[in-house]
Tab-separated table of C-alpha atoms in Angstrom:
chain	number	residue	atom	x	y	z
E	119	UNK	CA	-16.030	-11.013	-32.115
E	120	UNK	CA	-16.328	-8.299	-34.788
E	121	UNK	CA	-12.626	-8.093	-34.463
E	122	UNK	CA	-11.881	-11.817	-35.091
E	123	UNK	CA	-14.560	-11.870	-38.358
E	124	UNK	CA	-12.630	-9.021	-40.073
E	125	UNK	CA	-9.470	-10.656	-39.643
E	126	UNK	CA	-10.950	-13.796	-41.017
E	127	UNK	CA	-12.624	-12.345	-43.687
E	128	UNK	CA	-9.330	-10.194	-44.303
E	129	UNK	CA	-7.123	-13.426	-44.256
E	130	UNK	CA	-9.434	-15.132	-47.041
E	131	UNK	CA	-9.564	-12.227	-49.189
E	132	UNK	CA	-6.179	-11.930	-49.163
E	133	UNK	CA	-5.508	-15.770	-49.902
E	134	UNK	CA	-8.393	-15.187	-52.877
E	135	UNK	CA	-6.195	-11.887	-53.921
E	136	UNK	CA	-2.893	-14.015	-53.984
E	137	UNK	CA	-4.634	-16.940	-55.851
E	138	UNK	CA	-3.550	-18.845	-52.897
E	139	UNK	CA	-4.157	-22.698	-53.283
E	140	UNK	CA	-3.375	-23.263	-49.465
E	141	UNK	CA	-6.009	-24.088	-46.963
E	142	UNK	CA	-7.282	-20.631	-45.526
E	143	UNK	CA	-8.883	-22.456	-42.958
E	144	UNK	CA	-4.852	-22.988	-41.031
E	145	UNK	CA	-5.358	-19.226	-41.469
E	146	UNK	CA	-8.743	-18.689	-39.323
E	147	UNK	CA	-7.396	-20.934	-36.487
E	148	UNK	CA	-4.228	-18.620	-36.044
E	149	UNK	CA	-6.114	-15.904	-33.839
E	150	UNK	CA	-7.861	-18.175	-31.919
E	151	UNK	CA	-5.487	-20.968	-31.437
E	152	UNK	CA	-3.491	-17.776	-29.736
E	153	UNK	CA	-5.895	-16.704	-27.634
E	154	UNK	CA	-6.002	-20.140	-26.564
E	155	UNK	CA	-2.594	-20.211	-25.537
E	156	UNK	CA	-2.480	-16.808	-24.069
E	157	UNK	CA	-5.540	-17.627	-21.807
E	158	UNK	CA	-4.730	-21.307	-20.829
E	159	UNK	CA	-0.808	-19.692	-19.984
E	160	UNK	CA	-3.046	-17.115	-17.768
E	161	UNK	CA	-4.351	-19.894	-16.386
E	162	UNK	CA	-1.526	-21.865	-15.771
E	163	UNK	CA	0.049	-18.169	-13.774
E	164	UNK	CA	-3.150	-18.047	-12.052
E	165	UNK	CA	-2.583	-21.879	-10.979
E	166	UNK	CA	0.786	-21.745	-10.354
E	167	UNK	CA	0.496	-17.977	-7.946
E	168	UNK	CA	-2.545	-20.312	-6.211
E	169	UNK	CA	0.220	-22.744	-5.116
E	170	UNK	CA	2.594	-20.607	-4.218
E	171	UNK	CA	0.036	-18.832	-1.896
E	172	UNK	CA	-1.213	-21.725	-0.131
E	173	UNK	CA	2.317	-22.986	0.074
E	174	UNK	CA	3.340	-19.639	1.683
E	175	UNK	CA	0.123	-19.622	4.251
E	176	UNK	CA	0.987	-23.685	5.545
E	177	UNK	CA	4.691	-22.794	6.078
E	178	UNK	CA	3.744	-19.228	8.233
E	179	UNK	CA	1.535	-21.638	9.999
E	180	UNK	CA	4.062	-23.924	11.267
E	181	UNK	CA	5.689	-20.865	12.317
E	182	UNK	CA	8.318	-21.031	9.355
E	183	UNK	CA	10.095	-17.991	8.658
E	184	UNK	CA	10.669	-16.690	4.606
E	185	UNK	CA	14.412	-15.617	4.085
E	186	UNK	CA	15.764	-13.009	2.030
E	187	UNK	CA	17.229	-14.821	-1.090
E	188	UNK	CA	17.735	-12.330	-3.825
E	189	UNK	CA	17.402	-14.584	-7.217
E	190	UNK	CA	17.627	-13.932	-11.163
E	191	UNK	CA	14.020	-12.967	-11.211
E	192	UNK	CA	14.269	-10.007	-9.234
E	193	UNK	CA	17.156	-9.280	-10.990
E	194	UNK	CA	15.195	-9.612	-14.700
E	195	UNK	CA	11.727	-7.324	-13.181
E	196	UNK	CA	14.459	-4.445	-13.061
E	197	UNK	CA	14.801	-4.333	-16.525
E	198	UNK	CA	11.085	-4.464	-17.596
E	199	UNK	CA	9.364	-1.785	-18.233
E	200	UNK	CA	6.720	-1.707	-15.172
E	201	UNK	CA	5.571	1.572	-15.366
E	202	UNK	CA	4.470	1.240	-18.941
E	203	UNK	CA	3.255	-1.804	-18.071
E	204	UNK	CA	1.251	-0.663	-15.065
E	205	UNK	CA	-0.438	1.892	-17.092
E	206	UNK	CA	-1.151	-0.162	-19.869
E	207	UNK	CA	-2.871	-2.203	-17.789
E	208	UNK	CA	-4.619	0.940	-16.096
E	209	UNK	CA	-6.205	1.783	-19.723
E	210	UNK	CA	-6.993	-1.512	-20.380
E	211	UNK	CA	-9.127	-1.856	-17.205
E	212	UNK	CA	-10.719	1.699	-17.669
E	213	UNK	CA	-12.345	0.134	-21.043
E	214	UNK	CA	-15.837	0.816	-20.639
E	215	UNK	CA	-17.253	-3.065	-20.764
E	216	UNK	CA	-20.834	-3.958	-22.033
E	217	UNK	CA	-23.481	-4.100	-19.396
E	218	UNK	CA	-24.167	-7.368	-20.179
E	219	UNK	CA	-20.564	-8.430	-19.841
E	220	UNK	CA	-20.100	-6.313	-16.317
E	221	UNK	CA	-21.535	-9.038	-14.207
E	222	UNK	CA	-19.750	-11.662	-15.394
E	223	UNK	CA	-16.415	-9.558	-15.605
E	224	UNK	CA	-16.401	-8.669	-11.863
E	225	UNK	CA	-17.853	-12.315	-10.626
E	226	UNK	CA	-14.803	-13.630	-12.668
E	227	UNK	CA	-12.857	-11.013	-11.091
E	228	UNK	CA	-14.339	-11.578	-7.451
E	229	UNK	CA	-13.665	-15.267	-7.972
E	230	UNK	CA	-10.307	-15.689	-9.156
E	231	UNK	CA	-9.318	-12.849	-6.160
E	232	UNK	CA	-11.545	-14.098	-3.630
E	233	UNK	CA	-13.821	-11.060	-3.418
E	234	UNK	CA	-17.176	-10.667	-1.645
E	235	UNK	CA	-19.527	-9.197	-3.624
E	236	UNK	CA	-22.245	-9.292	-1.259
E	237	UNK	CA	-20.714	-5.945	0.666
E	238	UNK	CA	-20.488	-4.216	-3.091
E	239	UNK	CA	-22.940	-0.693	-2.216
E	240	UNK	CA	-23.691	-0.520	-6.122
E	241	UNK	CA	-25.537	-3.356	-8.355
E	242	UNK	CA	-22.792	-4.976	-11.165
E	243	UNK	CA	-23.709	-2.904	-13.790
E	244	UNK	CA	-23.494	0.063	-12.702
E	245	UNK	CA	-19.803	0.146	-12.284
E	246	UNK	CA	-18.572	0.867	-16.134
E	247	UNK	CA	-14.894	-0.170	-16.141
E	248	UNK	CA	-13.018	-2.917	-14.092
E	249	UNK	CA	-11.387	0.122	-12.411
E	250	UNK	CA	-14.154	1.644	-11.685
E	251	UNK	CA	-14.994	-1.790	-10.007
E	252	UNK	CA	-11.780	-2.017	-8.399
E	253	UNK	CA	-12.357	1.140	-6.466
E	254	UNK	CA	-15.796	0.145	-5.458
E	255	UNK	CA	-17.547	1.522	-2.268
E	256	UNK	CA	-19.044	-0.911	0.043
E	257	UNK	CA	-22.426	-1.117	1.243
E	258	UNK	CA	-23.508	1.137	5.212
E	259	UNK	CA	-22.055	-0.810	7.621
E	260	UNK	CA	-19.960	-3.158	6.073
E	261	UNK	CA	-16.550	-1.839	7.774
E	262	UNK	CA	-18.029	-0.575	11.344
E	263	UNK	CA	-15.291	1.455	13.436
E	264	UNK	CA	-14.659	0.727	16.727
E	265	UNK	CA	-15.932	2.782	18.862
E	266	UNK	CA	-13.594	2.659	21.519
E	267	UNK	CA	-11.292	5.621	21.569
E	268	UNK	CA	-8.556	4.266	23.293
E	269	UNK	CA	-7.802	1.910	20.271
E	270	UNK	CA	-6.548	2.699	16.822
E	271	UNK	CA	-8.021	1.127	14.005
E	272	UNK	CA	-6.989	-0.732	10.646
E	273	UNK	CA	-6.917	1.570	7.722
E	274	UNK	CA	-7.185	-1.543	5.071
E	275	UNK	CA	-8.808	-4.497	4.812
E	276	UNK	CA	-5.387	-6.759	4.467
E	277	UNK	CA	-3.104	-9.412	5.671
E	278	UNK	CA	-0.759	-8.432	8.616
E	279	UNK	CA	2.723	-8.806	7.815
E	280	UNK	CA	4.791	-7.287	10.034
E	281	UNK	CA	4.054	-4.984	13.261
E	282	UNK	CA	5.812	-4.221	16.394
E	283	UNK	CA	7.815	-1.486	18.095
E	284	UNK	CA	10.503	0.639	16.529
E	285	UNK	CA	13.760	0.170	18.730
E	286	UNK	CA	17.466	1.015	18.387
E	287	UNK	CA	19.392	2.867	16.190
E	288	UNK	CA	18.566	3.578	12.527
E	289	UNK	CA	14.832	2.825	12.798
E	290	UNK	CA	14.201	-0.473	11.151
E	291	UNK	CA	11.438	-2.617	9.624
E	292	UNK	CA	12.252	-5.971	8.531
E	293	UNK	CA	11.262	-6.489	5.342
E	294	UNK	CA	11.791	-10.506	5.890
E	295	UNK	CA	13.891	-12.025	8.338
E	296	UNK	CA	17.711	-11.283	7.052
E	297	UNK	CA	16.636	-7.598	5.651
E	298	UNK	CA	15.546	-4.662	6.829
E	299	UNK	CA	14.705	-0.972	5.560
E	300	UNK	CA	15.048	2.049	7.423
E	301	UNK	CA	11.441	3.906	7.948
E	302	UNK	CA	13.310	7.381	7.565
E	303	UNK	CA	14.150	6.355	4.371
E	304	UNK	CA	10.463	5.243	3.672
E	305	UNK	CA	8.937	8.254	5.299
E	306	UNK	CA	11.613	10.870	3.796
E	307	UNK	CA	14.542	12.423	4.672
E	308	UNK	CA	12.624	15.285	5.987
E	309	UNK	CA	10.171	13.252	7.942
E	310	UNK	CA	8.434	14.652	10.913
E	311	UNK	CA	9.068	11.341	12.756
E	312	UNK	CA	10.710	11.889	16.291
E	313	UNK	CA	13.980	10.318	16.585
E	314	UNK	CA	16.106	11.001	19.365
E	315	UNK	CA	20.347	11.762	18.725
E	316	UNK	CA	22.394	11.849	21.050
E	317	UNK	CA	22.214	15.826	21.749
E	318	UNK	CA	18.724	15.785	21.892
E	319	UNK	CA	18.934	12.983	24.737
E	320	UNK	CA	20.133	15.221	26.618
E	321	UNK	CA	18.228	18.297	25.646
E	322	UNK	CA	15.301	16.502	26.614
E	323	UNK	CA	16.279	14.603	30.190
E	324	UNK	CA	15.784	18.910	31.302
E	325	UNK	CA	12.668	19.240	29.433
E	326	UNK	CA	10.671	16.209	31.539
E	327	UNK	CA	8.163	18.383	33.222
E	328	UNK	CA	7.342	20.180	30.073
E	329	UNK	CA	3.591	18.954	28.646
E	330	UNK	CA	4.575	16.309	25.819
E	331	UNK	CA	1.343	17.137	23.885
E	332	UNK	CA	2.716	20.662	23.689
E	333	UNK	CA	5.925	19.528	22.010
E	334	UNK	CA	4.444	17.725	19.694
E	335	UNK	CA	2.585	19.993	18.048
E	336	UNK	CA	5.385	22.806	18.598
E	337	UNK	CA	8.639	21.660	18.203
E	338	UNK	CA	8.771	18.482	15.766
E	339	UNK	CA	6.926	20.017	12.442
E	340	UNK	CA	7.774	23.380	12.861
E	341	UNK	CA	11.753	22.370	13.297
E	342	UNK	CA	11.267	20.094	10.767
E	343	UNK	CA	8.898	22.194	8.014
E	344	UNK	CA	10.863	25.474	8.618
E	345	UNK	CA	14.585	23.864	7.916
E	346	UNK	CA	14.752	20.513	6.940
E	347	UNK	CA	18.035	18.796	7.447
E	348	UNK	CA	18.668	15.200	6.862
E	349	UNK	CA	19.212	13.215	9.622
E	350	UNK	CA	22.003	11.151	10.660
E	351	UNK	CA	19.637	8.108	10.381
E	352	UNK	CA	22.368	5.681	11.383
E	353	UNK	CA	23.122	7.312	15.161
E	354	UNK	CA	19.295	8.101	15.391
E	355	UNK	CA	16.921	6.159	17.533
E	356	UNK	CA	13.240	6.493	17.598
E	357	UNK	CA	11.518	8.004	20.878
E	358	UNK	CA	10.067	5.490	23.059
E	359	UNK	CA	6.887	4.115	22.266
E	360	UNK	CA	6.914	4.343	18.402
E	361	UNK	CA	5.188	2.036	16.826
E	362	UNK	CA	4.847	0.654	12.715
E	363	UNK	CA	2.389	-2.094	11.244
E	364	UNK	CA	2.784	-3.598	7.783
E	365	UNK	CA	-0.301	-4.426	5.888
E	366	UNK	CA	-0.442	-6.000	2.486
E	367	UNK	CA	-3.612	-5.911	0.162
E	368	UNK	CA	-4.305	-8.479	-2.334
E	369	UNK	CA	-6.110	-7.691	-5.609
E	370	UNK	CA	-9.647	-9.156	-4.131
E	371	UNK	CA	-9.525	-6.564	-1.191
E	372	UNK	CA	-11.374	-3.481	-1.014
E	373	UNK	CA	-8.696	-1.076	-1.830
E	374	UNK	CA	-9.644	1.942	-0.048
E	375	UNK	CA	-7.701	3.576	2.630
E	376	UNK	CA	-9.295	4.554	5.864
E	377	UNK	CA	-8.201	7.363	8.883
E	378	UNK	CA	-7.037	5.388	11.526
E	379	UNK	CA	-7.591	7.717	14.078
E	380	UNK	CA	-9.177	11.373	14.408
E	381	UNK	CA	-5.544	12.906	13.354
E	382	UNK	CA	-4.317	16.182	11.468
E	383	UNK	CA	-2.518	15.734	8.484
E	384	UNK	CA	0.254	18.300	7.997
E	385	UNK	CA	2.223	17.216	5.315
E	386	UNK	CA	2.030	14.435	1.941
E	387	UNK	CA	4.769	13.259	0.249
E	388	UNK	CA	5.209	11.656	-3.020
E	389	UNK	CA	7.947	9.555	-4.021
E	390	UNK	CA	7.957	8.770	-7.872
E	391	UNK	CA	9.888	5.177	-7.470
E	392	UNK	CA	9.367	1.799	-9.082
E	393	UNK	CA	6.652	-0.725	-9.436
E	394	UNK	CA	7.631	-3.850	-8.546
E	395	UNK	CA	4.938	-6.055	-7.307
E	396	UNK	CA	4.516	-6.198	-3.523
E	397	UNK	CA	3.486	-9.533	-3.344
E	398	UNK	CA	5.318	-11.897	-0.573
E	399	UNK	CA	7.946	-13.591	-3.429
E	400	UNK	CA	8.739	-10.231	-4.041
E	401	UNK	CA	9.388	-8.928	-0.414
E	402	UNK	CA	11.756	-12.097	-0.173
E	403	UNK	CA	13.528	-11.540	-3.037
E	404	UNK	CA	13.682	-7.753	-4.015
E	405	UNK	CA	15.918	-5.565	-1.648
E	406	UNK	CA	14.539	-2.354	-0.312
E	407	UNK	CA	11.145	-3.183	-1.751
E	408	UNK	CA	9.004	-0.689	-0.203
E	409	UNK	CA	11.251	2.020	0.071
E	410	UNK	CA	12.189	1.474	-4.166
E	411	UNK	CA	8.892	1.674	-5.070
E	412	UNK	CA	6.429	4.775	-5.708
E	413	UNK	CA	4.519	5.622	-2.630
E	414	UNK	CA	2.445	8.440	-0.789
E	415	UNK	CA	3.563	9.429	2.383
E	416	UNK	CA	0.804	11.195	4.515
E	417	UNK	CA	2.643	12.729	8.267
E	418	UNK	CA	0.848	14.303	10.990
E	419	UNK	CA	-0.275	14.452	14.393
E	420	UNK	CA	-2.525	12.522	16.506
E	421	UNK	CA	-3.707	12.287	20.243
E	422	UNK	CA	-0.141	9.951	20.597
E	423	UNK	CA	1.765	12.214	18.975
E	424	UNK	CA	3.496	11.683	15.554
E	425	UNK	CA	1.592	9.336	12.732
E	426	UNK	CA	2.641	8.715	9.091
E	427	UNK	CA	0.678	6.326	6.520
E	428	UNK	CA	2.784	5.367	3.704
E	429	UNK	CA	0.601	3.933	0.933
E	430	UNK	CA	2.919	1.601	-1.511
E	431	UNK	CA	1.919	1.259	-5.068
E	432	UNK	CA	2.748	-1.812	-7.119
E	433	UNK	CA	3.462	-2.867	-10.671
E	434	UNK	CA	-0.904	-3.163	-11.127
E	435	UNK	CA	-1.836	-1.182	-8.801
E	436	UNK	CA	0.109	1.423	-9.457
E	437	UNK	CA	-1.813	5.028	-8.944
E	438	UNK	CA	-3.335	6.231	-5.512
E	439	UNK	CA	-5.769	8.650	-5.497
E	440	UNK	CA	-5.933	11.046	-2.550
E	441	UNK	CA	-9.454	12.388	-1.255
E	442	UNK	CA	-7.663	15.152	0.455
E	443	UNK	CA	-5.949	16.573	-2.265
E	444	UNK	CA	-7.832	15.280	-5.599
E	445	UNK	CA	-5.492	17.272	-7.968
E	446	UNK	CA	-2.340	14.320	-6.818
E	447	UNK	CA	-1.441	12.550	-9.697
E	448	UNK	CA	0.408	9.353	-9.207
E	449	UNK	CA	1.936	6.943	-11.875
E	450	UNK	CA	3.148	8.957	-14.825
E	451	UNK	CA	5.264	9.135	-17.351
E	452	UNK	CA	9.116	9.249	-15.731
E	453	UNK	CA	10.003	12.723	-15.216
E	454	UNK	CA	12.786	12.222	-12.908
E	455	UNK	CA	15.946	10.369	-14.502
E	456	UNK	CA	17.133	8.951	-10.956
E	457	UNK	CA	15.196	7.718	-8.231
E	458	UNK	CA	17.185	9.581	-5.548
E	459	UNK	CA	15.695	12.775	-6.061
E	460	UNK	CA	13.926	14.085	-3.319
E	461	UNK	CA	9.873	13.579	-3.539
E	462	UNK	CA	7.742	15.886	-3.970
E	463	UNK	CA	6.417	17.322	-0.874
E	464	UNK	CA	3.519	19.389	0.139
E	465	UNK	CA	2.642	20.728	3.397
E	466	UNK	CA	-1.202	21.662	4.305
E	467	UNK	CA	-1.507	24.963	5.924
E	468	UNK	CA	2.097	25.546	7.102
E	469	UNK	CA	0.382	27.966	9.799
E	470	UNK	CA	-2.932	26.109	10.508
E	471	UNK	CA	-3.446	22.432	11.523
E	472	UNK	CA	-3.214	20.434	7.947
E	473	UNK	CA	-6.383	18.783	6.906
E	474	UNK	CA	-8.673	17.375	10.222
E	475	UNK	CA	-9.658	13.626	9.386
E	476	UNK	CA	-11.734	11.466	11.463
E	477	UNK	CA	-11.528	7.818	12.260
E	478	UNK	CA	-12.783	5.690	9.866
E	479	UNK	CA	-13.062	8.692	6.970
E	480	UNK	CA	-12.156	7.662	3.759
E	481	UNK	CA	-8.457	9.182	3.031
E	482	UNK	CA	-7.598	7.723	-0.351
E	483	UNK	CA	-7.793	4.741	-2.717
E	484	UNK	CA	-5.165	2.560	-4.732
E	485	UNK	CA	-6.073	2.151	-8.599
E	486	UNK	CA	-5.590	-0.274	-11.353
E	487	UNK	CA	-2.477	0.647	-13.360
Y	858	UNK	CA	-0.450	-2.525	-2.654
Y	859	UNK	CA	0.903	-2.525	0.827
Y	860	UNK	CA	-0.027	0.034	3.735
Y	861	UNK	CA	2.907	1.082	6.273
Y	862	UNK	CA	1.464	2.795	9.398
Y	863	UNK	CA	3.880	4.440	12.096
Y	864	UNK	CA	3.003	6.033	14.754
Y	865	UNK	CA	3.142	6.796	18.326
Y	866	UNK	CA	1.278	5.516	21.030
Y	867	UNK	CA	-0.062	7.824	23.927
Y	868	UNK	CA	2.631	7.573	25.977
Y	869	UNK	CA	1.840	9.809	28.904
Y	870	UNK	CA	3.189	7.050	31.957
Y	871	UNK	CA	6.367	7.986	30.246
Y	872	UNK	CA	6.637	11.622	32.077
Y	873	UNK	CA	6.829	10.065	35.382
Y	874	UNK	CA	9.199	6.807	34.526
Y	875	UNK	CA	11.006	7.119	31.354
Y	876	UNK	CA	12.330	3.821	31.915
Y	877	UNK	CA	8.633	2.023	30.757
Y	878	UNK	CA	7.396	1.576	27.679
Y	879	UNK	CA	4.172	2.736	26.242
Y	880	UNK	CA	0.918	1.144	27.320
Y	881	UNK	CA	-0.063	0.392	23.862
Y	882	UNK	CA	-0.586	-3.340	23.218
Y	883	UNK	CA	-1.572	-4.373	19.465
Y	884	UNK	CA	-4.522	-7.130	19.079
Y	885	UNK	CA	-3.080	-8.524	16.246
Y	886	UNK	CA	-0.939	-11.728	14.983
Y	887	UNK	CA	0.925	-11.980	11.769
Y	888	UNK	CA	-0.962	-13.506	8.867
Y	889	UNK	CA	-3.912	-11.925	10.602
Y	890	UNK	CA	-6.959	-10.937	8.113
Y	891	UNK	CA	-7.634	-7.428	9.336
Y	892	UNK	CA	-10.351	-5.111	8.186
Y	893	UNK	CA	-11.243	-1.401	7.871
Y	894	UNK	CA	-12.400	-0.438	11.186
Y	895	UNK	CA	-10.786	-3.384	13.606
Y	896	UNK	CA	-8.569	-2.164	16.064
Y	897	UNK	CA	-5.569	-3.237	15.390
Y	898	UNK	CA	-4.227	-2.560	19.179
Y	899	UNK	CA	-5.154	-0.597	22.550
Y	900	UNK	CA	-3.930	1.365	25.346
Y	901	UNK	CA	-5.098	2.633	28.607
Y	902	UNK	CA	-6.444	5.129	29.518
């Protein structure tokens, strides 16, 4: 408000300073008259994404399958710049707000996103920013864990898109139905995930008796860790009873991510991509969606053997912050001129047993811009 | 944001017949609403 009075004030001084005849009132109604605009077309987005959604959730309820159709829109987002975007919008949601306003900032927020703000752990005011919101902890007991240890539970609170079993050669996910990615290629080159070639097939039909636990925790990281070697991804097929689940967040959900299982995380990877949005226009239209954009790549080793939890960034929520390694910065400025580069890759305690989580232990959290 | 989770399933029925697959069965559907802490599938013991 202060800000729109000292532009009006400015406006008429200067009309005064001129000797300006003209009306300084057509003057006063610029500023607002654009904020007018620029909220109603907000509006009209919000509207228009509302459709879309609904229009989305009736056809996947008569059981109609989305096709990958690349379009001009796709094509434009490549040439905006959604990093700076994404962390202009990260400062502009780390504004400290009013505590007066804070309420009514997140009810607006919870409203338009279909949050429940009943589960928040913290009163409204006491979260400062809309980041700080966004990141919010939830009240004891809100997300119970299963106790039953012969399941593996969600990490997210999220739609399902895709799940199933990994199966024939190259490892795929489809993205949508006409397009799929390869999970090396999401995991890393140097992923610890066990693929089987055709020399190991038979390496391993003589190795049957041998305790599969054992190899696990033996041969796939430490081949892998102590000379990693790209794999022929194309003649490789994943070892029997590999499994991958797909699970989007929208920006209502609680955004933070959750162990699965008790598991030991040997190694994280971060790949400094893109930031396209994620959303389920974008997985239709954008090729290589998940694998483009910048992600976190935890690997490690469970009672089943190998696990991996790739956590995708998008254009605003584009930073993930890891509780096991705090220092991770995600989201900067472009270092790295081409995208192929390899990621940067750490491992935890090369000799030890990484870092122990627990089911249901908080393992990181996605952030606003 | 999106969440990709691979992993294996216990697969230790697989040392005796290498033919069969892995007794891990998910409890999920597509366009399921899932939340921290549901299991998303289960195996036998």
């Amino acid at each position: 408000t202060s800000l729109l009075k000292r532009v009006q004030t400015a406006s008429q001084v200067r009309a005064s300073f001129n000797g300006s005849s003209g009306n300084p009132r057509g003057n006063i109604f610029l500023v607002p008259g654009a904020t007018v605009a620029t909220l109603l077309m907000l509006g009209a987005l919000h509207a228009r994404r509302l459709y879309d959604d609904k229009k989305v959730e009736e056809a996947r309820e008569k059981g109609i399958e989305f096709e990958f159709q690349p379009d001009h829109k796709a094509s434009f987002l490549r040439m905006l710049p959604l990093r700076s975007i994404s962390r202009l919008f990260g400062s502009l949601t780390s504004v400290e707000l009013p505590v007066w306003m804070r309420p009514h900032v997140y009810r607006a927020w919870a409203r338009a996103f279909h949050s429940n703000l009943e589960e928040v752990a913290l009163p409204l005011e006491n979260y400062a920013s809309l980041r700080e919101f966004f990141v919010r902890t939830l009240k004891e007991g809100s997300r119970p864990i299963d106790p039953d240890p012969h399941c593996l539970v969600s990490p997210v609170d999220g739609t399902v898109l895709r799940f199933g079993e990994l199966k024939g050669s190259g490892t795929m996910i489809e993205q949508v139905k006409g397009f799929s990615y390869s999970v090396s290629s999401l995991l890393g080159a140097s992923s610890l995930l066990p693929v089987i070639t055709e020399g190991d097939m038979h390496k391993e039909s003589s190795e049957q008796q041998g305790n599969l636990k054992e190899k696990n925790k033996k041969s796939w990281w430490r081949f892998s860790l102590a000379s990693p070697k790209i794999r022929d991804t194309v003649s490789a097929c994943p070892a029997k009873g590999l499994y991958y689940c797909v699970i989007y967040l929208s920006p209502g959900d609680y955004h933070l991510i959750h162990s699965p299982a008790d598991w030991n995380v040997l190694v994280r990877r971060h790949f400094s991509g893109h930031l396209f949005p994620v959303n389920e226009r974008a997985t239709r239209t954008i090729r290589n969606l998940y694998v483009q954009n910048e992600r976190v790549v935890l690997e490690g080793l469970w009672e089943g053997g190998f696990m991996a939890i790739a956590a995708i960034g998008a254009t605003n929520i584009g930073s993930i912050k890891l509780f096991i390694e705090p220092e991770l910065q995600t989201n900067q400025r472009r270092q790295k001129i081409l995208n192929s580069e390899p990621p940067d890759e750490r491992v935890y305690e090369l000799e030890g047993v990484g870092k122990t989580l627990k089911k249901g232990a908080e393992v990181a959290a996605f952030n606003l811009g | 944001s999106t969440v990709v989770l691979v992993f294996q399933a216990p697969t230790l029925k697989m040392l005796q017949n290498r033919d069969s697959s892995s007794e891990f069965r998910f409890s999920i559907r597509r366009g399921d609403r899932v939340r921290v802490g549901e299991a998303l599938g289960r195996w036998h013991d």
